[in-house]
Coordinates of C-alpha atoms and ligand atoms in Angstrom, one line a residue:
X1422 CA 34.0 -3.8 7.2
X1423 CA 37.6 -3.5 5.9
X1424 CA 39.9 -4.4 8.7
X1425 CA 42.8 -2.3 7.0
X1426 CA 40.1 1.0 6.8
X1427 CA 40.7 3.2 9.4
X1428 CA 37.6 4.4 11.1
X1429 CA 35.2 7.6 10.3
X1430 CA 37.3 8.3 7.2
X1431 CA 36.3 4.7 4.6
X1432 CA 38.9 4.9 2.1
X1433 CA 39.0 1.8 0.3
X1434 CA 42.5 0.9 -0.9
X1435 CA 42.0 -1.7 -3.4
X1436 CA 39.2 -0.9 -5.2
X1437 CA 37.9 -4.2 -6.8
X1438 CA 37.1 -2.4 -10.6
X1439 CA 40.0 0.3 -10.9
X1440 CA 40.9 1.2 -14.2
X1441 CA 43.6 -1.5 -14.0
X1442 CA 47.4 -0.5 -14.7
X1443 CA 48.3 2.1 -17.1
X1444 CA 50.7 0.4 -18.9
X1445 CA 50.3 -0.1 -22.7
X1446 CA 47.9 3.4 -22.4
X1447 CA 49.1 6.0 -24.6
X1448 CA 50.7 8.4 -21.7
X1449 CA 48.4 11.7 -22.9
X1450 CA 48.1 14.0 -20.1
X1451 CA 44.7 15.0 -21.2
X1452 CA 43.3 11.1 -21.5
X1453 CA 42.6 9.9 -17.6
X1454 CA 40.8 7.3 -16.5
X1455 CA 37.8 8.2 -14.0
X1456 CA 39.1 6.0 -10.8
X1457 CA 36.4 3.9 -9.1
X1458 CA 37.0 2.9 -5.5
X1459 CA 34.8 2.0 -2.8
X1460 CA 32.4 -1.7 -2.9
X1461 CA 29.5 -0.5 -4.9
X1462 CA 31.4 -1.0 -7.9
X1463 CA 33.0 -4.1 -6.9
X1464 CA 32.6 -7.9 -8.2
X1465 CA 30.4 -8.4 -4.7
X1466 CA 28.0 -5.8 -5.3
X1467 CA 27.4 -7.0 -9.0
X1468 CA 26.7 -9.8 -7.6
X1469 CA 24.3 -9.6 -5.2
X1470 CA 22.8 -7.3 -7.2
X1471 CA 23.3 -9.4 -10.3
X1472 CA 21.1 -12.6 -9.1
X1473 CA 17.8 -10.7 -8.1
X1474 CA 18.2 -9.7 -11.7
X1475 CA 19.0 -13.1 -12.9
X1476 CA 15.9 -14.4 -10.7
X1477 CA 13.9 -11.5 -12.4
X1478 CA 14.7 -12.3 -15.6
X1479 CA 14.0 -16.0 -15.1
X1480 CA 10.8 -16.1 -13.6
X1481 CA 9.7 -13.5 -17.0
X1482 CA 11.4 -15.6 -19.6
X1483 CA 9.0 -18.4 -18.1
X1484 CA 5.9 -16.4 -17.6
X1485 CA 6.1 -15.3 -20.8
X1486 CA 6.8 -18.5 -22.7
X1487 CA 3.3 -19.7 -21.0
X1488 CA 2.3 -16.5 -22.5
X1489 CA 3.6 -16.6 -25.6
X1490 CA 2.4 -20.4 -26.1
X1491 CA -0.9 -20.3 -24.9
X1492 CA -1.6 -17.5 -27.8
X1493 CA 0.3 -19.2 -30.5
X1494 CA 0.4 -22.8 -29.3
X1495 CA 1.9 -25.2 -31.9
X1496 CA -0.1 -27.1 -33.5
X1497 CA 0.4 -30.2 -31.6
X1498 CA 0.1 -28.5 -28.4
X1499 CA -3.6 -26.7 -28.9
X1500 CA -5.6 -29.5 -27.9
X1501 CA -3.5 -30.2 -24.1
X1502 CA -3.6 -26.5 -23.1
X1503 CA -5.3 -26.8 -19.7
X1504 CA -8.7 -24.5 -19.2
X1505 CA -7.7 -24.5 -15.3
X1506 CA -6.8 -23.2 -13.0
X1507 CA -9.5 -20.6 -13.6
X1508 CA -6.8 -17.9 -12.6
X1509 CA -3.9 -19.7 -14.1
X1510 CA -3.5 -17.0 -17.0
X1511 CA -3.8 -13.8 -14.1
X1512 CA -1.1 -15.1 -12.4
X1513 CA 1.4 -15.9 -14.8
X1514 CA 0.7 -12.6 -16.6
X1515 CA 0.5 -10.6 -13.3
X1516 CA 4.6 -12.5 -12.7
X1517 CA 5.1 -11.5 -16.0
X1518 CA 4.4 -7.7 -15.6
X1519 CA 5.7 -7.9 -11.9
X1520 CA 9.1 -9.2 -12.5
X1521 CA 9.4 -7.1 -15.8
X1522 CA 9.3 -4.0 -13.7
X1523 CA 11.6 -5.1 -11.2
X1524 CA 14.1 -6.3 -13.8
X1525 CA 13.9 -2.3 -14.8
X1526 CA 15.0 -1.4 -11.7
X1527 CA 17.6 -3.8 -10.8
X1528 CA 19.3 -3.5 -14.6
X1529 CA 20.1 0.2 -13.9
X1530 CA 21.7 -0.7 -10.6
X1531 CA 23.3 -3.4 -12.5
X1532 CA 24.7 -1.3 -15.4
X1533 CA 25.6 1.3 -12.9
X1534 CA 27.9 -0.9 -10.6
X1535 CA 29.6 -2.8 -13.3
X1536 CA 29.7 0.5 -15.8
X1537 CA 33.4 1.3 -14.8
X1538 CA 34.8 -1.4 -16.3
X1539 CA 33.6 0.3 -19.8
X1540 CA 36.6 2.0 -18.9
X1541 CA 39.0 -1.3 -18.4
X1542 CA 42.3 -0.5 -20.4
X1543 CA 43.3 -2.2 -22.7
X1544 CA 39.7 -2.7 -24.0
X1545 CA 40.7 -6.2 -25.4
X1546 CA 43.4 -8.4 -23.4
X1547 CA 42.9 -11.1 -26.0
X1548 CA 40.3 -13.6 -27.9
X1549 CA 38.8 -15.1 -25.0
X1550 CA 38.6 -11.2 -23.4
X1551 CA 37.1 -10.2 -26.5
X1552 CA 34.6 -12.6 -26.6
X1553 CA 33.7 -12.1 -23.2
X1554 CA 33.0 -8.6 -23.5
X1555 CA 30.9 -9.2 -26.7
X1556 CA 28.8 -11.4 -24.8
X1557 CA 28.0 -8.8 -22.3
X1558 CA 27.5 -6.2 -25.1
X1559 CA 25.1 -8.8 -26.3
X1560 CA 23.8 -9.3 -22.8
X1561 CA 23.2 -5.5 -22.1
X1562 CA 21.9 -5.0 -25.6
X1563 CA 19.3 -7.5 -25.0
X1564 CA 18.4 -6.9 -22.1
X1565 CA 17.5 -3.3 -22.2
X1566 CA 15.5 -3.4 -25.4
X1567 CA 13.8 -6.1 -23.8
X1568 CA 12.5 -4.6 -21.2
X1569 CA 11.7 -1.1 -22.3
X1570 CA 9.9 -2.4 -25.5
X1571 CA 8.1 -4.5 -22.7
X1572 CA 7.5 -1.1 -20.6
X1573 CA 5.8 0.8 -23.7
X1574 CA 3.7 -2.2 -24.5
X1575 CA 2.4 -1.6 -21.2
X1576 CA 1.3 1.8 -22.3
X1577 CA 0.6 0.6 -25.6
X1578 CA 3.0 3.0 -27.3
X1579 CA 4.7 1.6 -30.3
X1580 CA 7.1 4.3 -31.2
X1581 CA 9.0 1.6 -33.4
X1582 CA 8.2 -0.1 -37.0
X1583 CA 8.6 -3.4 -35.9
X1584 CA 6.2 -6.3 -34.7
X1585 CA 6.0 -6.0 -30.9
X1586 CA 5.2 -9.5 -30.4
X1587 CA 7.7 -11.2 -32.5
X1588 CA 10.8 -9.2 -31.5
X1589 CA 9.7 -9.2 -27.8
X1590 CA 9.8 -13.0 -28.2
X1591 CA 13.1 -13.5 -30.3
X1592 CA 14.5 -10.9 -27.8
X1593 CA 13.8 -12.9 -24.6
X1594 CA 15.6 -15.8 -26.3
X1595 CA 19.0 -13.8 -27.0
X1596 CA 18.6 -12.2 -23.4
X1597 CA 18.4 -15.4 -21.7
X1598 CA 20.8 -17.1 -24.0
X1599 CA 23.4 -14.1 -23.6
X1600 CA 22.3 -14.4 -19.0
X1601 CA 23.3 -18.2 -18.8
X1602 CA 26.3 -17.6 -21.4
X1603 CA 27.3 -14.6 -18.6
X1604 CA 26.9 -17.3 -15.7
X1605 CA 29.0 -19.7 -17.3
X1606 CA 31.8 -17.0 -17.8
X1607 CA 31.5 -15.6 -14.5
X1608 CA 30.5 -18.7 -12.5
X1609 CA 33.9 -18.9 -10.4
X1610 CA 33.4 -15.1 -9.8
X1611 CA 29.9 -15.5 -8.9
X1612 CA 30.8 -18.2 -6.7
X1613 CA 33.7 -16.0 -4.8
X1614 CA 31.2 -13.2 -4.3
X1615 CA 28.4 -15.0 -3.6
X1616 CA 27.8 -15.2 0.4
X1617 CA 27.6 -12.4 2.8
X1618 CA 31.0 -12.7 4.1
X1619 CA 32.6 -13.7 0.8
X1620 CA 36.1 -12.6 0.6
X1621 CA 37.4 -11.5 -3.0
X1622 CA 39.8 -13.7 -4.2
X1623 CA 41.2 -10.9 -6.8
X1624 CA 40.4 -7.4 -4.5
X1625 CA 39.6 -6.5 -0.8
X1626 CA 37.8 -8.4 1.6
X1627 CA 34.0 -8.2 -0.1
X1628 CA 31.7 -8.2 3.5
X1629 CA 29.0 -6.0 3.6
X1630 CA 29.4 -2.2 4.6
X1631 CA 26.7 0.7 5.0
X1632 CA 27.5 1.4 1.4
X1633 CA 26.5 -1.4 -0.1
X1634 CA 23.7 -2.1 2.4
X1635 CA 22.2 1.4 1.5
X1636 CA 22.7 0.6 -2.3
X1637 CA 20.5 -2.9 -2.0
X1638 CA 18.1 -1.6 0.5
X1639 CA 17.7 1.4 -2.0
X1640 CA 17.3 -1.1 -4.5
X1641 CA 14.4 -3.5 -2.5
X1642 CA 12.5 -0.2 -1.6
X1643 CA 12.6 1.0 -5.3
X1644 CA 11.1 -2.1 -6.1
X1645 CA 8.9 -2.0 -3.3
X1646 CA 7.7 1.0 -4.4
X1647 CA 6.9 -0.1 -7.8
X1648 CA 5.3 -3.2 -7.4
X1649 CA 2.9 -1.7 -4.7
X1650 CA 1.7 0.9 -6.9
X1651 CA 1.2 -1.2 -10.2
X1652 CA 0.6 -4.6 -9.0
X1653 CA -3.0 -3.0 -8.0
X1654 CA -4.2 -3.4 -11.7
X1655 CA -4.3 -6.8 -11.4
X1656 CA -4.2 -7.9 -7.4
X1657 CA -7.6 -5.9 -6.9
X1658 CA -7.3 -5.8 -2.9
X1659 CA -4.2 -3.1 -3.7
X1660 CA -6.5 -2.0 -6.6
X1661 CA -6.3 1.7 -4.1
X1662 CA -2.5 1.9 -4.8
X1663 CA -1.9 1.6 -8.1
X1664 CA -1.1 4.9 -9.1
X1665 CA 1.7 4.3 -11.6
X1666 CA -0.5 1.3 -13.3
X1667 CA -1.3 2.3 -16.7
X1668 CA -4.7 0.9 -16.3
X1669 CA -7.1 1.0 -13.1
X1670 CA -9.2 -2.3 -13.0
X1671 CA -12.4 -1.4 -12.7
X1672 CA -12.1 2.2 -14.5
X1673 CA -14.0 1.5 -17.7
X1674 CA -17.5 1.1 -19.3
X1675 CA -19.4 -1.5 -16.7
X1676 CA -16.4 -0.8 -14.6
X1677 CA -14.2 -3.0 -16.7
X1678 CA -11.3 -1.5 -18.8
X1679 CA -11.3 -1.4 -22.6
X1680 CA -8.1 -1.9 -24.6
X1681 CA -9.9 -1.8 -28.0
X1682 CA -13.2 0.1 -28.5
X1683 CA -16.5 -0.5 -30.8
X1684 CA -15.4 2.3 -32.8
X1685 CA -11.6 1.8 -33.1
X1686 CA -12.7 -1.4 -34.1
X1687 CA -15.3 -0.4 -36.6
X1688 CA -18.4 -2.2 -35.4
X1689 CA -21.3 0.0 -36.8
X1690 CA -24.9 0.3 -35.3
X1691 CA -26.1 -1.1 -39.0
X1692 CA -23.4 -3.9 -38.7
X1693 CA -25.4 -4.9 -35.6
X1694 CA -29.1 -4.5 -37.0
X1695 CA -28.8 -7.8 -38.8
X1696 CA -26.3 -9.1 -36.7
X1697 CA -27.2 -13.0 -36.7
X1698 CA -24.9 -15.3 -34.8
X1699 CA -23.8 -18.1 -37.2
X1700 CA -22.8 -21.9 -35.9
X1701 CA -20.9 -23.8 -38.5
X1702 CA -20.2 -27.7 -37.8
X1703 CA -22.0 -31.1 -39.0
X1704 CA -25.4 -29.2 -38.6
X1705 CA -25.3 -25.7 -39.6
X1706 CA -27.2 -23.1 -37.9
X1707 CA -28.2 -19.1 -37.0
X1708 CA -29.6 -17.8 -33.9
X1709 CA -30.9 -14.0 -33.6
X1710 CA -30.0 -12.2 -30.3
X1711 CA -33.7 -13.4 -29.1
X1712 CA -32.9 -17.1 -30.2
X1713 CA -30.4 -16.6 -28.1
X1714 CA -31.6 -14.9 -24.8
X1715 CA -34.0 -18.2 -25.2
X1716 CA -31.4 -20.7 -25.0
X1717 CA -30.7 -21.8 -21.0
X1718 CA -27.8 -18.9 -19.8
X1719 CA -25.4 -19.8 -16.9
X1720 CA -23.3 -17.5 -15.1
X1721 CA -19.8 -18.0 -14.1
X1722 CA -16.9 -15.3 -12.9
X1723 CA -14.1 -15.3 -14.5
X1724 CA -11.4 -12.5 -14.5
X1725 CA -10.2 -11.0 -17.8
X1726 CA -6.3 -11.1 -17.3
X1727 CA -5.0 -8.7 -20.4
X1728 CA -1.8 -9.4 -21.8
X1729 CA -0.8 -5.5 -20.6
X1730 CA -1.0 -6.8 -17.0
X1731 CA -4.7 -5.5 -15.4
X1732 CA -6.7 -7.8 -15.0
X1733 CA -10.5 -8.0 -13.5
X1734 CA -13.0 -10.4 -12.0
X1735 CA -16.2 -9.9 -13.3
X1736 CA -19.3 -12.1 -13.5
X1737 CA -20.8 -13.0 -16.9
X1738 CA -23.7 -14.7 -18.2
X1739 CA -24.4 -16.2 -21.8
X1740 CA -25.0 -19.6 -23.2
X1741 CA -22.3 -22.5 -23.1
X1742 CA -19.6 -22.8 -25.7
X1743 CA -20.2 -26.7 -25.1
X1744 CA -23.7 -26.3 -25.6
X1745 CA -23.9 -24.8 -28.7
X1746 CA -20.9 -26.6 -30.2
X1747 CA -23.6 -29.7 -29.5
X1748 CA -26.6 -28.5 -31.1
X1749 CA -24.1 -28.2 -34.5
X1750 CA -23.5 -32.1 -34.0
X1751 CA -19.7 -31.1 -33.2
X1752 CA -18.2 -34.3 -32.2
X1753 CA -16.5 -34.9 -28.4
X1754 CA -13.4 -33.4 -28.5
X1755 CA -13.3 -30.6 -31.4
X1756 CA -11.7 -27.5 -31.3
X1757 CA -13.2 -24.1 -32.0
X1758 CA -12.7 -21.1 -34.5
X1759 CA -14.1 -18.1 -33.5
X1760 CA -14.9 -14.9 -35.7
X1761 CA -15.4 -11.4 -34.7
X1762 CA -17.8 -9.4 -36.2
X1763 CA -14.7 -7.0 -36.7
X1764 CA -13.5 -5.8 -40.1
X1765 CA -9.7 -6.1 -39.5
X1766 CA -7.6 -6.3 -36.3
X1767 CA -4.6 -9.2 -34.8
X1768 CA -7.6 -10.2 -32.7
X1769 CA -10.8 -10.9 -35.1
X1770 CA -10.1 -14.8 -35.8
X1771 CA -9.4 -16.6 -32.5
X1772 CA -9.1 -20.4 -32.0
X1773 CA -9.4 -23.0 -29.2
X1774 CA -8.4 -26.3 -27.9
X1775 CA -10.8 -28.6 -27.0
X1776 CA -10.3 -28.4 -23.1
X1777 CA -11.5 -24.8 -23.3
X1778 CA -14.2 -25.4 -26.2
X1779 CA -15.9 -28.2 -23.6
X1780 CA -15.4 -26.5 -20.0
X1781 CA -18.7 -25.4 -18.5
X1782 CA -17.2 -21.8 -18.0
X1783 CA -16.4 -21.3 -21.4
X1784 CA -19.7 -18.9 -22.2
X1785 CA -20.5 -16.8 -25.3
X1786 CA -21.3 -14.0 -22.9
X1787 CA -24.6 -11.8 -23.4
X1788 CA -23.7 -9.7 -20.1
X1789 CA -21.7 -8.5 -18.0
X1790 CA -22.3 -7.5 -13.9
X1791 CA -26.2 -8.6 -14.7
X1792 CA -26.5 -5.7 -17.7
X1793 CA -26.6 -6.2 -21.0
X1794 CA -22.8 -6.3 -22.9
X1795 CA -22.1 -2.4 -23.7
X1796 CA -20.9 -1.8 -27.1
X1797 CA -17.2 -1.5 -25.7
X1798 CA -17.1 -4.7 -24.5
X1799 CA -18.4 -7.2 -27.4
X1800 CA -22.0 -6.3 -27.9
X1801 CA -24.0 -8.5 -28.8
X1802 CA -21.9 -11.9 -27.7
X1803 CA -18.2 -12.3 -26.7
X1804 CA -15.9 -14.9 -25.4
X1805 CA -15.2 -15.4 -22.0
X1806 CA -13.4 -18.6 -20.8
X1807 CA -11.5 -19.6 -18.1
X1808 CA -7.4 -19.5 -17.9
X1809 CA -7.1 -17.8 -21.1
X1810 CA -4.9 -14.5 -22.0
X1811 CA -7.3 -11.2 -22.5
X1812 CA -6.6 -10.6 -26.6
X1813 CA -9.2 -14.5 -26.8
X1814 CA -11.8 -12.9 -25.4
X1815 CA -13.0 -12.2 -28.7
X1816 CA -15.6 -9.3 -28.5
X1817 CA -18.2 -8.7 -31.3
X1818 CA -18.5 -12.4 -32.0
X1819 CA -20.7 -13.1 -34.9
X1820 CA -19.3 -17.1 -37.0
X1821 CA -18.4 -20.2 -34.5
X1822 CA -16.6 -22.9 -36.7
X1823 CA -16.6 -26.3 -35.1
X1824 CA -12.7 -27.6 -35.9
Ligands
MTE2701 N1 -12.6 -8.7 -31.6 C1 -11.8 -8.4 -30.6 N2 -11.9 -8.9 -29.4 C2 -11.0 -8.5 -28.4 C3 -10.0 -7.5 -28.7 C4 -9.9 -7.0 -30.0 O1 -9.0 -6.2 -30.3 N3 -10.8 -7.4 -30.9 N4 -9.1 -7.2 -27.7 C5 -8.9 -8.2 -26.6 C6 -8.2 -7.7 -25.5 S1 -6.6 -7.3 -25.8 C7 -8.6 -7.8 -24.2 S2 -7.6 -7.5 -22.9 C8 -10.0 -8.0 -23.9 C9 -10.6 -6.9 -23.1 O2 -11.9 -7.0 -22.9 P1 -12.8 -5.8 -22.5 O3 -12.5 -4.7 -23.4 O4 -14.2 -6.2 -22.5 O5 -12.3 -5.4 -21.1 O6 -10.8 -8.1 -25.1 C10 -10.2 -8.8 -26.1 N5 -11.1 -9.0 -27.2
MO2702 MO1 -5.4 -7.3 -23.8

């Protein structure tokens, strides 16, 4: 509380962001500066608020980096990417969603504490002013488009013409370049404001009042609120409260979601007649679906954990990767090129590392829940391996190209 306040009526005398002194303002009647008082504007509230966000934003950028690099990896990289833990891939891409959601919330509060000093007058003091606020233009910039082109991915709307992928990436880089740059500018304000009782160096005495409590309680429940109903599509035991989650987890053909179908991918019943499934390596060879069936099947569960956030436990049964990788003479420790059966489509020529091409989990998958694979979800033979990111489970697989 503010000793100087008197109590019942808060007035706060020195508002930390006031539009600071009028001098060098042209003196227009007309032109006045909205006056901010009270702490939800001030330097402690941007704070507190400010490093959930930057915690947010952190725990994204890294989520999806893993992400990013387990779908692209770098050449060098492909054969070290680690087929466990089985779950790794639902996690990370669960955090990813999780956090990216929060980060919506607490960037509004954010832009709406600090938005008064869009009126600061003059708008530049100087170079180093000028740069400063360029680097929060940047910051805000960033950071918006990065999470609302995040948020329609989601929903897979793409009301844009750019790549999703690419500028999501490049974004995250400039948003977290743009965050630590903001840190390093604001680090002896951020340290000022920092604890509970802080006391502003520059404006009134920052400890906590009902405002500001109400403001970041507000705040934790909106977030509360968010995560409990999403977080469902992919942390089944809350599966019952995810009304806001774009997808439910087990609403779908064989009670498993569908982000592309059999005919939006163009797999055709006569595409499937002949359907043969062809194993290229040292020694070259084609299986019909019968050859197939014939060969020994194990059964594993493993959860597909889509990019979009759901994600789904399921059990699967189909022959091992490993073993048919063996019967083309693949040597011990070669990588794998798989090819979808799929006319066109980001998703129709998938590759893996050798960890994954030799786990015993890795399965070209006949079925799904003990039934046959519907068309929806790769009929005749898909992918399923463990620790993997969803758009690898290549459906529809008909070529296996030992690397
Ligand atoms: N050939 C092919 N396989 C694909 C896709 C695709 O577009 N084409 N989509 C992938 C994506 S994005 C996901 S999340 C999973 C979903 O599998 P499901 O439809 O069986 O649930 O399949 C993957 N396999
Ligand atoms: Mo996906």
């Amino acid at each position: 509380m503010t000793p100087q306040a008197p109590r019942g009526r808060r007035r706060f005398p020195l508002p930390s962001v006031r539009p600071p002194r009028l001098a060098g303002r042209p003196s227009s009647p007309r032109v006045r500066p909205p006056s901010f008082s009270g702490r939800l504007h001030d330097a402690r509230t941007a704070t507190a608020v400010g490093r959930w966000l930057g915690a947010a934003f952190a725990v994204c950028f890294v989520t999806g980096l893993i992400s990013h690099y387990l779908q692209h990896p770098p050449p060098w990289a492909a054969d070290a990417l680690p087929a466990r833990p089985v779950w790794g891939y639902r996690l990370t891409q669960g955090l990813h969603i999780g956090t990216g959601l929060a980060a919506i919330v607490l960037l509004l509060v954010k832009l709406w504490t600090v938005y008064p000093r869009l009126f600061a007058w003059p708008p530049v003091r100087g170079v180093r002013h000028a740069l400063e606020r360029l680097s929060v233009a940047l910051l805000v910039a960033s950071a918006v488009l990065e999470v609302f082109t995040g948020l329609l991915n989601i929903v897979e709307w793409y009301p844009w013409p750019f790549g999703f992928i690419q500028t999501h990436f490049a974004l995250a880089w400039v948003a977290i370049g743009s965050i630590l740059l903001h840190l390093a500018v604001k680090a002896t304000e951020i340290r000022a404001h920092w604890g509970r009782r802080s006391a502003g160096t520059l404006e009134l005495p920052a400890a906590d009042g009902p405002d500001r409590r109400a403001l970041l309680l507000g705040t934790g429940a909106a977030i509360g609120v968010i995560t409990l109903t999403t977080v469902g599509q992919a942390f089944t035991p809350l599966k019952r409260l995810d009304l806001l989650a774009p997808r439910h987890p087990d609403l779908g053909p064989m009670g498993l979601p569908v982000n592309r179908t059999a005919a939006a991918a163009g797999i055709t019943a006569e595409a499937l007649d002949d359907w043969r499934l062809e194993v290229i390596g040292p020694t070259p060879y084609r299986l019909t679906l019968d050859q197939l069936r014939r060969l020994p099947q194990t059964s594993v569960r493993l959860p597909i954990a889509c990019v979009e956030g759901w994600s789904v436990q399921a059990r699967w049964r189909g022959v091992r990767i490993g073993d048919l990788l063996a019967r083309a003479g693949a040597p011990r420790g070669a990588g794998l090129r798989v090819t979808s059966l799929e006319a066109a489509g980001a998703y129709r020529v998938m590759e893996m590392g050798r960890d994954y091409a030799e786990d015993p989990l890795t399965l070209l998958a006949l079925e799904l829940g003990g039934e046959v694979l519907s068309a929806d979800h790769g009929y005749p033979a898909r992918i399923i391996a463990p620790n993997r990111p969803g758009v690898l489970q290549t459906k529809w697989v008909t070529r296996l190209e030992v690397l």
